[in-house]
Coordinates of C-alpha atoms in Angstrom, one line a residue:
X610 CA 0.0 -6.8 -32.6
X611 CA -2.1 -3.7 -31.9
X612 CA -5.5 -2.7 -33.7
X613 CA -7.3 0.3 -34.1
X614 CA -9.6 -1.9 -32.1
X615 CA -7.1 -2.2 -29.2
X616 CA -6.1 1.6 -29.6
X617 CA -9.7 3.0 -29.2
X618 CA -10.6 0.9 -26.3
X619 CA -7.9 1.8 -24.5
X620 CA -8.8 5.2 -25.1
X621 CA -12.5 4.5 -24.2
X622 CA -11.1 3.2 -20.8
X623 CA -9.1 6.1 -19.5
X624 CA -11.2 9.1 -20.7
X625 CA -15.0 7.0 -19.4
X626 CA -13.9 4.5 -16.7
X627 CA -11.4 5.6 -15.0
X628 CA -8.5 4.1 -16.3
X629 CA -4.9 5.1 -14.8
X630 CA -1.5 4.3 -14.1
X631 CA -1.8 4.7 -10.3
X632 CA 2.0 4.8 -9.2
X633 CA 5.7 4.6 -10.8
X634 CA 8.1 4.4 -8.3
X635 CA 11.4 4.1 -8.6
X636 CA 13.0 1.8 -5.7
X637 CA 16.7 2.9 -4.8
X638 CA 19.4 1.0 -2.6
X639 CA 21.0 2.8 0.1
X640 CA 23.6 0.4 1.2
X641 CA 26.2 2.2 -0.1
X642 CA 25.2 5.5 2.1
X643 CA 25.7 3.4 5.4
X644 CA 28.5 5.8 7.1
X645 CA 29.3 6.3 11.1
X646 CA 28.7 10.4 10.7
X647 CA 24.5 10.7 10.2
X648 CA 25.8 14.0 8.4
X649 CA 28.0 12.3 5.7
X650 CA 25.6 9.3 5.6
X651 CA 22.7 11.9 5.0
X652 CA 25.0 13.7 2.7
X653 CA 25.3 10.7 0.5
X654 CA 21.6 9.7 0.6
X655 CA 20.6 13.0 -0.4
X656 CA 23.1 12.7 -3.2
X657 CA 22.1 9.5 -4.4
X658 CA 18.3 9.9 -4.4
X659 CA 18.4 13.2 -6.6
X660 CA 21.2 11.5 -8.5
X661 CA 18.9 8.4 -9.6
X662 CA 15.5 10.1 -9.9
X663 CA 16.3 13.1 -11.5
X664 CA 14.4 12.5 -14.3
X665 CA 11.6 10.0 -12.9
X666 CA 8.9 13.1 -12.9
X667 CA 9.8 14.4 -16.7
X668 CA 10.3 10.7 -18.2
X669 CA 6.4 9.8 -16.2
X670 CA 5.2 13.2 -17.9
X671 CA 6.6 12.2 -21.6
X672 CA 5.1 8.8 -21.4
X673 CA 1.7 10.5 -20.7
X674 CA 1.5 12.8 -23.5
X675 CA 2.9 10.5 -25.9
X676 CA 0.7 7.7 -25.1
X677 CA -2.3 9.5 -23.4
X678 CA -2.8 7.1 -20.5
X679 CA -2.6 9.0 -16.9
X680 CA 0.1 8.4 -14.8
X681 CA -1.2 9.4 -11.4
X682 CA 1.9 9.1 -9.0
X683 CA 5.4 9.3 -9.2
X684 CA 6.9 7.6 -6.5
X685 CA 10.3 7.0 -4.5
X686 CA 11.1 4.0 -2.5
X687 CA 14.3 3.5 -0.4
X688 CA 16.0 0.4 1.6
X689 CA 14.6 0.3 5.0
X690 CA 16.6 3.3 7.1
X691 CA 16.6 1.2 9.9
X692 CA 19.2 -0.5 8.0
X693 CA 21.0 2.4 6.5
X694 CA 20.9 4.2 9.8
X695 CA 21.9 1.4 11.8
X696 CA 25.6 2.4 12.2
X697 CA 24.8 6.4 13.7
X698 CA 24.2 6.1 17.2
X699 CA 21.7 9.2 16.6
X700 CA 18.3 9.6 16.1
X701 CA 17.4 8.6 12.6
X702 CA 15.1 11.8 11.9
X703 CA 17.3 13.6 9.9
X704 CA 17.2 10.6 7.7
X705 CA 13.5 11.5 7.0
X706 CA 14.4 14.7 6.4
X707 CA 16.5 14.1 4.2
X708 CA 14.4 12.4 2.3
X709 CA 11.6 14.4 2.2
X710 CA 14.3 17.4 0.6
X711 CA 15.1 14.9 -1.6
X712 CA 11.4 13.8 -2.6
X713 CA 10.7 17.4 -3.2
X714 CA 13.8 18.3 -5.3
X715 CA 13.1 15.4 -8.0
X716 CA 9.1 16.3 -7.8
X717 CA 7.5 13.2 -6.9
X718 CA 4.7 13.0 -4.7
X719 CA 5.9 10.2 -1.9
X720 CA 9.0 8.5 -1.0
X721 CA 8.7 5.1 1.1
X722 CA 11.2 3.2 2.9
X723 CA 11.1 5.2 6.6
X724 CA 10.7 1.4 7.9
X725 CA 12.3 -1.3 9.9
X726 CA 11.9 -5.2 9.8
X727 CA 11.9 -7.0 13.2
X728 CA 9.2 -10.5 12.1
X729 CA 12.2 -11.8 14.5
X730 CA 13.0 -9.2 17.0
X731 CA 15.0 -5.6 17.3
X732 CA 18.6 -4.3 16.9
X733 CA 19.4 -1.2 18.2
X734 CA 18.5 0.7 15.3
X735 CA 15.0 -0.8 14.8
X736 CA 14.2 0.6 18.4
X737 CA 15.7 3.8 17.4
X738 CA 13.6 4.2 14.1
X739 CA 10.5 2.8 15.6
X740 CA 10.4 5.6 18.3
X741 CA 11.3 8.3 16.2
X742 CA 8.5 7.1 13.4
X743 CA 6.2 9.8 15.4
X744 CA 8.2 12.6 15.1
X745 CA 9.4 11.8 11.7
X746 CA 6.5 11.6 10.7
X747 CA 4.8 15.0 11.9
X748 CA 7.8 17.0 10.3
X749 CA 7.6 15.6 6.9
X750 CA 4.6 15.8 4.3
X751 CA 5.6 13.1 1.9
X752 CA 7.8 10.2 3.8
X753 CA 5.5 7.3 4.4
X754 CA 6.6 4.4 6.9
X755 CA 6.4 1.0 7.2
X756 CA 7.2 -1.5 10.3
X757 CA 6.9 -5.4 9.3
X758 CA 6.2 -7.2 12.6
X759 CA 5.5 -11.0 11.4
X760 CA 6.1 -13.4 8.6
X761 CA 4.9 -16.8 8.0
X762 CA 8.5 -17.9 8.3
X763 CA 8.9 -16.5 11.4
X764 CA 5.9 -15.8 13.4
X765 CA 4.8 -12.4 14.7
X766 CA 6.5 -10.5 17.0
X767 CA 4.0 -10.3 19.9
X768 CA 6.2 -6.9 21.6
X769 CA 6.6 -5.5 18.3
X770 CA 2.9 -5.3 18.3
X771 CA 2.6 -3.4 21.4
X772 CA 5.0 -1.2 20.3
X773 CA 3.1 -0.5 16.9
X774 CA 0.0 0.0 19.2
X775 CA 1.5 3.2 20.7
X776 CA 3.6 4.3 17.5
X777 CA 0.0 4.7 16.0
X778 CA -1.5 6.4 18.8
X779 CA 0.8 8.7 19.1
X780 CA 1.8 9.4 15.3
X781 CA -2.1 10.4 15.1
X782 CA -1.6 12.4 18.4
X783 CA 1.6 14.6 16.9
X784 CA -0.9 15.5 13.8
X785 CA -3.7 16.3 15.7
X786 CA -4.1 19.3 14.0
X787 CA -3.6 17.6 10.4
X788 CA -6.5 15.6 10.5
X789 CA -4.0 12.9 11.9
X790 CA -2.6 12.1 9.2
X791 CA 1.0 11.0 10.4
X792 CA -1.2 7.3 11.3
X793 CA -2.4 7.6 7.5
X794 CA 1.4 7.5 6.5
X795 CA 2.2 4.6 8.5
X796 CA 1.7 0.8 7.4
X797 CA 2.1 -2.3 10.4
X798 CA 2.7 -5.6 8.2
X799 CA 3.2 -9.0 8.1
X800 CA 5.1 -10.6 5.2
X801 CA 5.7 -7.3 4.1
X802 CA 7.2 -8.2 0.4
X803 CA 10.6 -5.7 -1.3
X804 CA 9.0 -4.8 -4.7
X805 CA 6.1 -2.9 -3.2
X806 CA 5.2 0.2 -5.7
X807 CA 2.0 1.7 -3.5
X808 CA 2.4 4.1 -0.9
X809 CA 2.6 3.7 2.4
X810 CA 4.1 0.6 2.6
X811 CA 6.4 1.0 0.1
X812 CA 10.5 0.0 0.8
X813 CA 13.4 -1.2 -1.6
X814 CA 14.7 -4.6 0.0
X815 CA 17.9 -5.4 0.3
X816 CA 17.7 -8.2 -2.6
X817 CA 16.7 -5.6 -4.8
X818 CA 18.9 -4.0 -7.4
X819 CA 20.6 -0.7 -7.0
X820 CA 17.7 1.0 -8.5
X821 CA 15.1 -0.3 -10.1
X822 CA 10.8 0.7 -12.1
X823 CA 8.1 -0.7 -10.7
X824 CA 4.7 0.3 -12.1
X825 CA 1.4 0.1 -9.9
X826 CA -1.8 -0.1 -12.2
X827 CA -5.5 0.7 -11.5
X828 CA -9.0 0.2 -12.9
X829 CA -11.8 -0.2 -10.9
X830 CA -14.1 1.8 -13.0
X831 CA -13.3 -0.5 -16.1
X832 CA -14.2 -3.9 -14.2
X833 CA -17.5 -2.8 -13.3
X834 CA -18.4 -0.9 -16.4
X835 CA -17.4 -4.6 -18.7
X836 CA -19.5 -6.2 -15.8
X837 CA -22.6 -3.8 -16.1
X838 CA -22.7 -5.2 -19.7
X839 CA -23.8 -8.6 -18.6
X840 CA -26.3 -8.3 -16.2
X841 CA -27.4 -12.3 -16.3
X842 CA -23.9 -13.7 -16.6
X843 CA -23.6 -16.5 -14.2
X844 CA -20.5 -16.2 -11.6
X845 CA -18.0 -18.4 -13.6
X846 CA -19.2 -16.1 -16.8
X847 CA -18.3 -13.2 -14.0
X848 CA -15.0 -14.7 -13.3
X849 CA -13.9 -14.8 -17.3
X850 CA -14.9 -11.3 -18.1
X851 CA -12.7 -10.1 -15.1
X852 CA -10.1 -11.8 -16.4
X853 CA -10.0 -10.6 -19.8
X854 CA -10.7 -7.1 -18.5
X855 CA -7.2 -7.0 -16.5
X856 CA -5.5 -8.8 -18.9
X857 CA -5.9 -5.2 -20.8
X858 CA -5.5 -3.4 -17.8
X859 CA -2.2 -5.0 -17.1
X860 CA -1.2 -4.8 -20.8
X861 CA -1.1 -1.1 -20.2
X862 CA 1.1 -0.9 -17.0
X863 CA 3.7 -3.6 -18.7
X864 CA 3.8 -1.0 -21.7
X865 CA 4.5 1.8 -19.3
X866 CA 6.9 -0.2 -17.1
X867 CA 9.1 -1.1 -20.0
X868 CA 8.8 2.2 -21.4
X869 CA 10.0 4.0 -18.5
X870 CA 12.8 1.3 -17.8
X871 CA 14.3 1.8 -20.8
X872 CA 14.4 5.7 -20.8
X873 CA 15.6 6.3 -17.2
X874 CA 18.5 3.3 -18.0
X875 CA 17.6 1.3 -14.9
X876 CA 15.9 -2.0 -15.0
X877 CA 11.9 -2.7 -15.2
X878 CA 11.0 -4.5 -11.9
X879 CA 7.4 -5.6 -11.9
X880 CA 3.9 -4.4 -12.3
X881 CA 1.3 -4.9 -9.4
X882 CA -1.7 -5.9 -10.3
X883 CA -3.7 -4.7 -7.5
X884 CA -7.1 -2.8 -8.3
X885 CA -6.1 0.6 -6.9
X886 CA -9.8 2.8 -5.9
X887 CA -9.9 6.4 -5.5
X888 CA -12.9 8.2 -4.1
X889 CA -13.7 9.4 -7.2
X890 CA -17.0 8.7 -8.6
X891 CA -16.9 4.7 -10.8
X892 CA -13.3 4.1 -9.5
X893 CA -14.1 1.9 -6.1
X894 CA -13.8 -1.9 -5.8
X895 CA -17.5 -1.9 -3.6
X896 CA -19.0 -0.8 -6.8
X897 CA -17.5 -4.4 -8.6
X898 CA -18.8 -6.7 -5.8
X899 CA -22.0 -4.5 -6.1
X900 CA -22.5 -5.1 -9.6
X901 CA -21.8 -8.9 -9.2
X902 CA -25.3 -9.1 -7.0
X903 CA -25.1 -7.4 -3.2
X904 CA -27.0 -5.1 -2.6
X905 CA -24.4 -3.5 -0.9
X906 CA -20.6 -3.8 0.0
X907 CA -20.4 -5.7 3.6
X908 CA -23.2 -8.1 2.7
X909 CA -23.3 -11.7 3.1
X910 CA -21.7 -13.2 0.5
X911 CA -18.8 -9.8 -0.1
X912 CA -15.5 -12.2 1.4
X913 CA -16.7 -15.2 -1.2
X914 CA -17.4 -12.3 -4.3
X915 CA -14.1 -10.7 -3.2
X916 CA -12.2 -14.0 -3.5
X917 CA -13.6 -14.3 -7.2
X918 CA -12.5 -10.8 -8.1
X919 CA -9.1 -11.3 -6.8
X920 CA -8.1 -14.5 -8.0
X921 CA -9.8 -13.5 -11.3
X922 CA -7.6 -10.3 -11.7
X923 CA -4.3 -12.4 -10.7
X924 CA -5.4 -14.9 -13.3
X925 CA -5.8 -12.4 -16.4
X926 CA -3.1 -10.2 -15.2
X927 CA -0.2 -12.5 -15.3
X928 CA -0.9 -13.3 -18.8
X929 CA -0.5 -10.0 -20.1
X930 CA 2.7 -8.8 -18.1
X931 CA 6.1 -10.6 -17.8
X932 CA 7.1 -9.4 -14.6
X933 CA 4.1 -9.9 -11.6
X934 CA 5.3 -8.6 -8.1
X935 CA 4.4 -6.3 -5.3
X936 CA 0.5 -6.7 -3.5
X937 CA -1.1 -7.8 -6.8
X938 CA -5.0 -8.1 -5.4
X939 CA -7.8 -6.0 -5.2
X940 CA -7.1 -3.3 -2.5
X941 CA -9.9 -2.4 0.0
X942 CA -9.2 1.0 1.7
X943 CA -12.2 2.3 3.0
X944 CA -11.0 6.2 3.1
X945 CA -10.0 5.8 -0.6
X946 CA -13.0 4.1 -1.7
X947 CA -16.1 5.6 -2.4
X948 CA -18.0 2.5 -2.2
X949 CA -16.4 1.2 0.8
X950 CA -17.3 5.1 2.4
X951 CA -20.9 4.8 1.7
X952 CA -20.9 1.1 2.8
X953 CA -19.3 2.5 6.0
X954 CA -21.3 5.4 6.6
X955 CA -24.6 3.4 6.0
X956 CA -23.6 0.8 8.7
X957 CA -23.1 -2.1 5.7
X958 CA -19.6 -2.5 6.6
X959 CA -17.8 -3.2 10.0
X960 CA -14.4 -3.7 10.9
X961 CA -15.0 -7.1 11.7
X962 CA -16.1 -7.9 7.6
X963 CA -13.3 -6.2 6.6
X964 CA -11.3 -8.6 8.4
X965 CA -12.5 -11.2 7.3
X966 CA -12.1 -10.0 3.3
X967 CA -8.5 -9.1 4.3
X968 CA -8.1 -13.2 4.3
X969 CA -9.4 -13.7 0.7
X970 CA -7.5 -9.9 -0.7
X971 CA -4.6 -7.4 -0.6
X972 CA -4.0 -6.1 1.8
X973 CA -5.5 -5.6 5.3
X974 CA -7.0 -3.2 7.3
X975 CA -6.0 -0.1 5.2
X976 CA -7.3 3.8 5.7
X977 CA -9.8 3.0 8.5
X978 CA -10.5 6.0 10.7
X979 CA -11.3 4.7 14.5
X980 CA -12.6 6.3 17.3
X981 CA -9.5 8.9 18.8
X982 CA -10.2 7.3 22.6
X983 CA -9.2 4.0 21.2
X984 CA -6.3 2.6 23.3
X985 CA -3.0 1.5 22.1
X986 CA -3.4 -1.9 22.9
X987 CA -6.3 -2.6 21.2
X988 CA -4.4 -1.1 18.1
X989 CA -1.8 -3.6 19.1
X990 CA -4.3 -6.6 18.9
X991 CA -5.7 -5.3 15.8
X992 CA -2.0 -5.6 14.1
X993 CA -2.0 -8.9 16.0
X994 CA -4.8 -10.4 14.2
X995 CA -4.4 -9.2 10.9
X996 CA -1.0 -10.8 10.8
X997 CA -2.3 -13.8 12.6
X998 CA -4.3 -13.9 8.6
X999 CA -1.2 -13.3 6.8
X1000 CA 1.4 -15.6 8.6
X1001 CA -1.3 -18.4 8.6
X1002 CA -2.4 -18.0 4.8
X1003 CA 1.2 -16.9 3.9
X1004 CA 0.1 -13.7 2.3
X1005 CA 0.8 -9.7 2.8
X1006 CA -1.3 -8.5 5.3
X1007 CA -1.3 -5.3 6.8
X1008 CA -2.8 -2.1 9.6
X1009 CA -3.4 1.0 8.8
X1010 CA -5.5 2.7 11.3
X1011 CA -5.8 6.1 12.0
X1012 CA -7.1 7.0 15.2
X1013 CA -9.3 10.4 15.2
X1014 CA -8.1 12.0 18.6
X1015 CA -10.8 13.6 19.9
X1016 CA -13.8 12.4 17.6
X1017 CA -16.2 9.4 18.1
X1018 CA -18.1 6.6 15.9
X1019 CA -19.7 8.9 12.8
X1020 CA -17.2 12.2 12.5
X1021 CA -15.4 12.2 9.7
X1022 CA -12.0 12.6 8.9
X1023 CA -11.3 14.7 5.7
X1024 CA -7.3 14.8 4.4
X1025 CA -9.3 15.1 0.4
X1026 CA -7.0 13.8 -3.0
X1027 CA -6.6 10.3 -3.3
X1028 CA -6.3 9.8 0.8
X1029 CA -10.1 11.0 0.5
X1030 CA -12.2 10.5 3.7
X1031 CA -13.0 8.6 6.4
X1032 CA -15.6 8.1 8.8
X1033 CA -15.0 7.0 12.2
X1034 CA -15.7 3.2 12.7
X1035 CA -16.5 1.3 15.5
X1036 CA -14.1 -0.7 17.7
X1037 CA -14.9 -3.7 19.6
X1038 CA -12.9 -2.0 23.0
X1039 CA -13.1 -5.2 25.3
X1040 CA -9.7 -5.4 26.6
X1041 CA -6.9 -7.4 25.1
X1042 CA -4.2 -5.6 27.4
X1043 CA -3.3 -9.2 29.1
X1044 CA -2.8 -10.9 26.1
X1045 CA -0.8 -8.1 24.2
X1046 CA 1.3 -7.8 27.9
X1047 CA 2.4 -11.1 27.7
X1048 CA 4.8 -10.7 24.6
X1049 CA 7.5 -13.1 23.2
X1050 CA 7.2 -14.1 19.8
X1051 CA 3.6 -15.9 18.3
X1052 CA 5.3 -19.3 16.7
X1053 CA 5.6 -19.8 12.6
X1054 CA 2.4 -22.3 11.8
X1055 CA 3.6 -25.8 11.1
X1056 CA 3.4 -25.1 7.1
X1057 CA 6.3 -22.8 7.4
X1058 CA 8.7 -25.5 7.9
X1059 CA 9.5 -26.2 4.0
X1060 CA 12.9 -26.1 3.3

C-alpha cells in the first residue's frame, strides 16, 4: 500500500537527488529475419524493429507525465547480428545501417545488439562482424557494439583478444575527428549476460523472447544524500541504510517496468539494479564511497567500501522487484562520473585501482580515455585481464577503452550528455605483445566444471 509518505519522498528524490529511470529498452529477436539476400534480410529487420517499437518513445513519455519520475533513455536492443547475419556472405554493415534507420524512425536514443559471441572461438560471420565493427561504427550515431570474448564456462579467447585490441584502436582511429567516439560505443566482455538494458553492451540473446521490457534504474544522488544524514553511522549501520535506500529506488523501476509491459503488450523482463552515474553534479558513485569515509575516490580502502555498496544495493533491491537481471551493481565509468573525473584528474585514481574495484562491482573498465599512442596489444592484455576477473569470479566483466589518437596523459576528451568527459589516463606500456602472440584459448578455472 502507498502513503502520502511514500508519494512525497518519491517526489523529494527525483526533483533533489537525482532520481531517474536511466534506460527502457525494449530487446527484440531477429531470428526470424535470418535470410540468404542481406537486402531481404535487412528488409525484414527494418520491418520488424519499427514494427515492435513503434510506440516504445510515446508509451516512455506517458509514463513520465503521468507518474512524474524521469525516464532518461529509450533504448533498442537486438539479437547479436553476427547471428542474424551469419547466412549473407556480405559484409554485415548494412545491417548497422539498418538499424540505425530504424533507431531513428521509432525515436529512441541507442540500439544495441551490433555484437558477436566467440568465449569459444569464430564462425565465419563472427570474423565478418568483428572486422566491420570499425566501419560500422564510424557511419552510425546510435548503434552500440558489443564482442564477448570469455566466460567462466569456457575460458577466454586468447586470439579474440588480439583481435579486440586492434578493433579498438582502429574504431577510435575512424572517429578521429569525433572525439573517438566509435571506441566509446564499443564494449569487450566476458560473461556477457542476454537481458542487458544499458548501452553499450546491450544485445537480446537468443533465449530471450521475441520481444521483451527491461528497465535500467539509477540513483546515485539518493544514496549519498540518505548517507549524508548519518554522519557517525558505523559501516554495518552504512550497509542497512543502503539497503533500504534501493529497496525504494528499485520499487520505482519495477512500477515502470510493469507499467510499460503492459501498455506496449510485450512481456516485463527485469529491472537492473545497477547504480547508473551521470556527470551531473550529486549523481556519481565516488561521491557514495566518499561519504562513507575516503577522502577521496581511489583511496585505500575504495575496493572494500565498494564491495559494501554493491552487495548492499543487490541486497535491498531484490526485495522490492520481482524480476532481477541484467548488470545489477554499482557502475564505475570514469567519463560518466563526476566523482570518478575529479578523482582521475587529481591523480586519486589509476587504472590499476579501477581494476581492482572491477573484482568487487559491475562492470569493468568502462569510459576510460587512454593515451592515443597506446598499442593494440596492450589494449588486447587489458581485455585479457579484466576477463581473467570475470571468468575466475564468475561475474560480467567488461573493456571499454577509448584510445585518444593523438593526445597524451592529462588532455581531455569531451563527447558532453551523459557520455560526459574523460581525461586521458595513464597506461602501464611494458610490452605484453609475446604473451597476447601466443593465442589459443585461456582454460575455464576448475570451478566451472559443475554440471
Amino acid at each position: 500500500m502507498i502513503n502520502a509518505y511514500d508519494i512525497l519522498e518519491t517526489i523529494r528524490m527525483i526533483q533533489d537527488e537525482c532520481l531517474d529511470i536511466r534506460t527502457i529498452t525494449m530487446g527484440i529477436s531477429l531470428l526470424d529475419c535470418i535470410d540468404t539476400d542481406i537486402d531481404r534480410a535487412c528488409e525484414k529487420v527494418y520491418e520488424k524493429i519499427t514494427r515492435c517499437a513503434e510506440k516504445l518513445v510515446s508509451v516512455g513519455e506517458g509514463i513520465e507525465k503521468e507518474y512524474g519520475i524521469p525516464i532518461i533513455n529509450k533504448r533498442l536492443s537486438v539479437t547479436p547480428i553476427a547471428i542474424v547475419s551469419a547466412a549473407c556472405n556480405a559484409s554485415p554493415v548494412k545491417f548497422a545501417l539498418t538499424m540505425e534507420k530504424a533507431a531513428k524512425a521509432v525515436g529512441v536514443n541507442l540500439i544495441g545488439g551490433y555484437s558477436a559471441l566467440v568465449q569459444k572461438g569464430f564462425s565465419a560471420g563472427d570474423e565478418r562482424l568483428i572486422n566491420s565493427i570499425p566501419e560500422a561504427l564510424a557511419s552510425t550515431s546510435c548503434v552500440c557494439s558489443s564482442v564477448n570474448i570469455g566466460s567462466t564456462k569456457t575460458g577466454i579467447n586468447l586470439d579474440a583478444c588480439r583481435i579486440m585490441g586492434r578493433i579498438v584502436r582502429e574504431a577510435a582511429e575512424k572517429t578521429v575527428d569525433d572525439q573517438c567516439f566509435g571506441a566509446a560505443k564499443l564494449v569487450v566482455f566476458c560473461n556477457a549476460v542476454d537481458d542487458n538494458p544499458f548501452m553499450a553492451g546491450a544485445f537480446h540473446g537468443v533465449g530471450e523472447p521475441d520481444c521483451i521490457i527491461n528497465v535500467g534504474v539509477s540513483g546515485p544522488g539518493v544514496v549519498r544524500s540518505a548517507l549524508s544524514k548519518y554522519p557517525d553511522a558505523n559501516i554495518s549501520e552504512i550497509a542497512d541504510i543502503i539497503k533500504k535506500t534501493a529497496y525504494k529506488i528499485t520499487r520505482v523501476g519495477q512500477l515502470v517496468g510493469v507499467t510499460a509491459s503492459k501498455r506496449l503488450g510485450v512481456p516485463f523482463g527485469i529491472v537492473d539494479l545497477s547504480l547508473a552515474p551521470t556527470p551531473a553534479v550529486g549523481d556519481s558513485v565516488a561521491h557514495i564511497l566518499e561519504e562513507v569515509g575516503l577522502e577521496r575516490c581511489g583511496a585505500c580502502g575504495t575496493t572494500a567500501a565498494l564491495a559494501m555498496l554493491n552487495d548492499a544495493v543487490k541486497k535491498g533491491g531484490v526485495m522490492a522487484c520481482s524480476r532481477i537481471g541484467g548488470l545489477s551493481g554499482a557502475f564505475i565509468p570514469v567519463s560518466e562520473d563526476a566523482g570518478m573525473i575529479a578523482a582521475a584528474e587529481c591523480g586519486a585514481l589509476s587504472i590499476e585501482k579501477l581494476e581492482a574495484m572491477t573484482a568487487v562491482c559491475s562492470v569493468g573498465l568502462d569510459m576510460i580515455v587512454i593515451p592515443g599512442d597506446t598499442t593494440a596489444d596492450v589494449i588486447a592484455a587489458m581485455i585479457a585481464d579484466e576477463a581473467a576477473i570475470g571468468m575466475v569470479n564468475n561475474k560480467t566483466t567488461a573493456v571499454r577503452v577509448i584510445p585518444a589518437i593523438g593526445m597524451k596523459e592529462g588532455d581531455v576528451l569531451d563527447w558532453g550528455g551523459l557520455f560526459g568527459k574523460g581525461p586521458v589516463m595513464k597506461v602501464n606500456t611494458n610490452s605484453p605483445s609475446k604473451f597476447i602472440a601466443r593465442g589459443g584459448q585461456i582454460p575455464a578455472p576448475l570451478h566451472s566444471l559443475k554440471n
